[in-house]
Amino acid sequence: MRLLKHHEKKLLKKVDLYSWKSDNNIRESQILRKYLVQNREDYIKYNKIVGKITKMVAKLQGLAHDDPLRLDVSTQLLKKLYDMGIINSTTSLSVIEKLTVSSFCRRRLPVVMVRCKMSENLKEATTFIEQGHVRVGPNVVTDPSFLVTRTFEDYVTWVDSSKIKRAVMKYNDKLDDFDLLGN
């Protein structure tokens, strides 16, 4: 194959020839870029989950309003999605109709860290997570695709041996001499 000329390179700079047949490629790439999702497979999984949830909601809405199965399953589904932090209210099934892949991406650990002001941007937060500086509850998390639920959102902290935690404590004048001995 011959080398491309300057004007040909310019024209083909933003064209992805490997996945050009995809229909939602533009929306997908926007979400991947906005939330810094590194694995495209994660996006595909979130998209499948959203599709299955909306399909289930459509079937539930097809049942009668006073059907006990509909009431039970819809309350369970609303409660589960609310506890995960995917939706903001448990009022009705119409809230779930607006469910998108972005609502799952907003619950990823780097996004939660940026929202809690633990990091300035997603790239920095992802680096901290991959290097093992962050823990959720008692467990150290090294996977940036970790989904943080509402209950665990308050337990996202730095690892005790992290130099970042030490720098933050030193900046806030809360660094104890005992902490220096342990590390």
Short mmCIF file of C-alpha atoms in Angstrom, two decimals:
data_model
loop_
_atom_site.label_atom_id
_atom_site.label_comp_id
_atom_site.label_asym_id
_atom_site.label_seq_id
_atom_site.Cartn_x
_atom_site.Cartn_y
_atom_site.Cartn_z
CA MET A 1 0.00 0.00 0.00
CA ARG A 2 1.30 3.43 -0.86
CA LEU A 3 1.81 6.20 1.67
CA LEU A 4 -0.98 8.75 1.89
CA LYS A 5 -0.40 12.28 0.69
CA HIS A 6 -0.82 15.25 3.01
CA HIS A 7 -4.36 16.16 1.92
CA GLU A 8 -5.42 12.49 2.09
CA LYS A 9 -4.17 12.22 5.66
CA LYS A 10 -6.09 15.36 6.56
CA LEU A 11 -9.30 13.96 5.10
CA LEU A 12 -8.96 10.58 6.80
CA LYS A 13 -7.68 11.84 10.15
CA LYS A 14 -11.01 11.50 11.98
CA VAL A 15 -12.31 8.44 10.13
CA ASP A 16 -12.26 5.12 11.93
CA LEU A 17 -12.14 2.55 9.15
CA TYR A 18 -12.47 -0.40 11.51
CA SER A 19 -15.89 0.37 12.91
CA TRP A 20 -17.36 2.72 10.31
CA LYS A 21 -20.40 0.48 9.78
CA SER A 22 -21.59 0.91 13.38
CA ASP A 23 -24.80 2.86 13.76
CA ASN A 24 -24.27 4.43 17.19
CA ASN A 25 -20.58 5.00 16.75
CA ILE A 26 -20.78 8.77 17.31
CA ARG A 27 -22.82 8.54 20.53
CA GLU A 28 -20.71 5.65 21.75
CA SER A 29 -17.45 7.49 21.17
CA GLN A 30 -18.82 10.59 22.92
CA ILE A 31 -19.69 8.57 26.03
CA LEU A 32 -16.39 6.69 25.94
CA ARG A 33 -14.53 10.00 25.78
CA LYS A 34 -16.68 11.90 28.29
CA TYR A 35 -16.49 9.28 31.05
CA LEU A 36 -13.05 7.94 30.05
CA VAL A 37 -14.30 4.38 29.63
CA GLN A 38 -11.19 2.50 28.58
CA ASN A 39 -12.80 -0.78 27.55
CA ARG A 40 -15.38 -0.65 24.80
CA GLU A 41 -16.73 -3.93 26.20
CA ASP A 42 -17.86 -2.07 29.32
CA TYR A 43 -19.95 0.26 27.17
CA ILE A 44 -21.44 -2.73 25.35
CA LYS A 45 -22.32 -4.39 28.69
CA TYR A 46 -23.97 -1.22 30.00
CA ASN A 47 -25.89 -0.88 26.75
CA LYS A 48 -27.16 -4.47 26.99
CA ILE A 49 -28.23 -3.96 30.60
CA VAL A 50 -30.10 -0.77 29.70
CA GLY A 51 -31.79 -2.58 26.81
CA LYS A 52 -32.90 -5.47 29.01
CA ILE A 53 -34.19 -3.13 31.72
CA THR A 54 -36.21 -1.04 29.27
CA LYS A 55 -37.59 -4.20 27.65
CA MET A 56 -38.66 -5.47 31.07
CA VAL A 57 -40.27 -2.11 31.90
CA ALA A 58 -42.20 -2.23 28.63
CA LYS A 59 -43.54 -5.68 29.52
CA LEU A 60 -44.40 -4.52 33.04
CA GLN A 61 -46.31 -1.55 31.67
CA GLY A 62 -48.28 -3.94 29.48
CA LEU A 63 -49.72 -5.59 32.60
CA ALA A 64 -52.75 -4.25 34.43
CA HIS A 65 -52.09 -1.44 36.93
CA ASP A 66 -53.49 -3.41 39.87
CA ASP A 67 -51.69 -6.68 39.02
CA PRO A 68 -49.77 -7.85 42.14
CA LEU A 69 -46.89 -9.17 40.01
CA ARG A 70 -46.47 -5.79 38.32
CA LEU A 71 -46.52 -3.93 41.64
CA ASP A 72 -44.04 -6.30 43.28
CA VAL A 73 -41.54 -6.47 40.41
CA SER A 74 -41.70 -2.74 39.67
CA THR A 75 -41.05 -1.80 43.32
CA GLN A 76 -38.13 -4.25 43.46
CA LEU A 77 -36.68 -2.88 40.23
CA LEU A 78 -37.11 0.76 41.29
CA LYS A 79 -35.56 0.06 44.70
CA LYS A 80 -32.58 -1.80 43.20
CA LEU A 81 -31.84 0.91 40.64
CA TYR A 82 -32.23 3.64 43.26
CA ASP A 83 -29.89 1.86 45.69
CA MET A 84 -27.34 1.50 42.90
CA GLY A 85 -27.63 5.23 42.22
CA ILE A 86 -28.75 4.75 38.63
CA ILE A 87 -32.04 6.63 39.10
CA ASN A 88 -32.85 9.54 41.43
CA SER A 89 -36.37 8.69 42.54
CA THR A 90 -38.59 5.67 43.02
CA THR A 91 -41.85 7.33 41.99
CA SER A 92 -42.86 5.34 38.91
CA LEU A 93 -41.66 3.22 36.03
CA SER A 94 -41.59 6.28 33.78
CA VAL A 95 -38.30 7.24 35.49
CA ILE A 96 -36.69 4.07 34.14
CA GLU A 97 -37.80 4.84 30.58
CA LYS A 98 -35.19 7.64 30.51
CA LEU A 99 -32.40 5.24 31.54
CA THR A 100 -29.22 5.59 29.49
CA VAL A 101 -25.70 4.21 29.41
CA SER A 102 -24.50 7.53 30.83
CA SER A 103 -26.40 6.87 34.05
CA PHE A 104 -24.30 3.72 34.54
CA CYS A 105 -21.10 5.56 33.59
CA ARG A 106 -21.84 8.23 36.22
CA ARG A 107 -21.57 5.55 38.93
CA ARG A 108 -18.05 4.48 37.91
CA LEU A 109 -15.38 5.05 40.56
CA PRO A 110 -13.34 7.73 38.71
CA VAL A 111 -16.47 9.82 38.09
CA VAL A 112 -17.48 9.52 41.75
CA MET A 113 -13.96 10.57 42.80
CA VAL A 114 -14.14 13.69 40.62
CA ARG A 115 -17.61 14.51 41.98
CA CYS A 116 -16.31 14.12 45.58
CA LYS A 117 -13.35 16.43 44.74
CA MET A 118 -10.78 13.68 45.38
CA SER A 119 -9.34 14.32 41.93
CA GLU A 120 -9.36 17.16 39.43
CA ASN A 121 -10.17 15.12 36.32
CA LEU A 122 -11.04 11.61 35.19
CA LYS A 123 -7.58 10.81 33.82
CA GLU A 124 -5.96 11.58 37.16
CA ALA A 125 -8.61 9.62 39.06
CA THR A 126 -8.16 6.62 36.77
CA THR A 127 -4.41 6.72 37.32
CA PHE A 128 -4.85 6.83 41.11
CA ILE A 129 -7.20 3.85 40.98
CA GLU A 130 -4.94 1.78 38.75
CA GLN A 131 -1.96 2.49 41.02
CA GLY A 132 -3.87 1.27 44.08
CA HIS A 133 -4.33 4.56 45.96
CA VAL A 134 -8.10 4.25 46.40
CA ARG A 135 -10.23 1.99 48.53
CA VAL A 136 -13.96 1.53 48.77
CA GLY A 137 -14.85 0.45 52.28
CA PRO A 138 -12.11 -1.93 53.45
CA ASN A 139 -11.17 -3.14 49.93
CA VAL A 140 -8.54 -1.60 47.67
CA VAL A 141 -9.94 -1.14 44.18
CA THR A 142 -7.65 -1.19 41.14
CA ASP A 143 -10.35 -1.43 38.45
CA PRO A 144 -11.66 1.92 37.15
CA SER A 145 -14.89 0.27 35.95
CA PHE A 146 -15.97 -0.43 39.55
CA LEU A 147 -19.55 0.78 40.05
CA VAL A 148 -20.09 2.64 43.32
CA THR A 149 -23.52 2.29 44.94
CA ARG A 150 -25.17 5.01 47.02
CA THR A 151 -24.21 3.35 50.29
CA PHE A 152 -20.55 2.92 49.34
CA GLU A 153 -20.22 6.44 47.96
CA ASP A 154 -19.45 7.73 51.46
CA TYR A 155 -16.73 5.10 51.93
CA VAL A 156 -14.51 6.04 48.98
CA THR A 157 -11.21 7.04 50.59
CA TRP A 158 -7.48 6.90 50.13
CA VAL A 159 -5.49 3.83 51.15
CA ASP A 160 -3.78 4.33 54.51
CA SER A 161 -0.28 3.89 53.04
CA SER A 162 -0.93 6.28 50.15
CA LYS A 163 1.36 9.26 49.70
CA ILE A 164 -1.60 11.22 48.38
CA LYS A 165 -3.42 10.77 51.66
CA ARG A 166 -0.31 11.89 53.52
CA ALA A 167 -0.02 15.00 51.32
CA VAL A 168 -3.69 15.88 51.86
CA MET A 169 -3.36 15.43 55.62
CA LYS A 170 -0.17 17.53 55.67
CA TYR A 171 -1.92 20.27 53.70
CA ASN A 172 -4.82 20.25 56.17
CA ASP A 173 -2.42 20.20 59.17
CA LYS A 174 -3.85 16.87 60.35
CA LEU A 175 -0.76 14.73 59.84
CA ASP A 176 0.11 12.81 62.98
CA ASP A 177 3.63 11.68 63.90
CA PHE A 178 2.30 8.16 64.44
CA ASP A 179 1.24 8.05 60.78
CA LEU A 180 4.81 8.84 59.75
CA LEU A 181 6.16 5.88 61.74
CA GLY A 182 3.79 3.37 60.13
CA ASN A 183 4.74 4.31 56.58
#
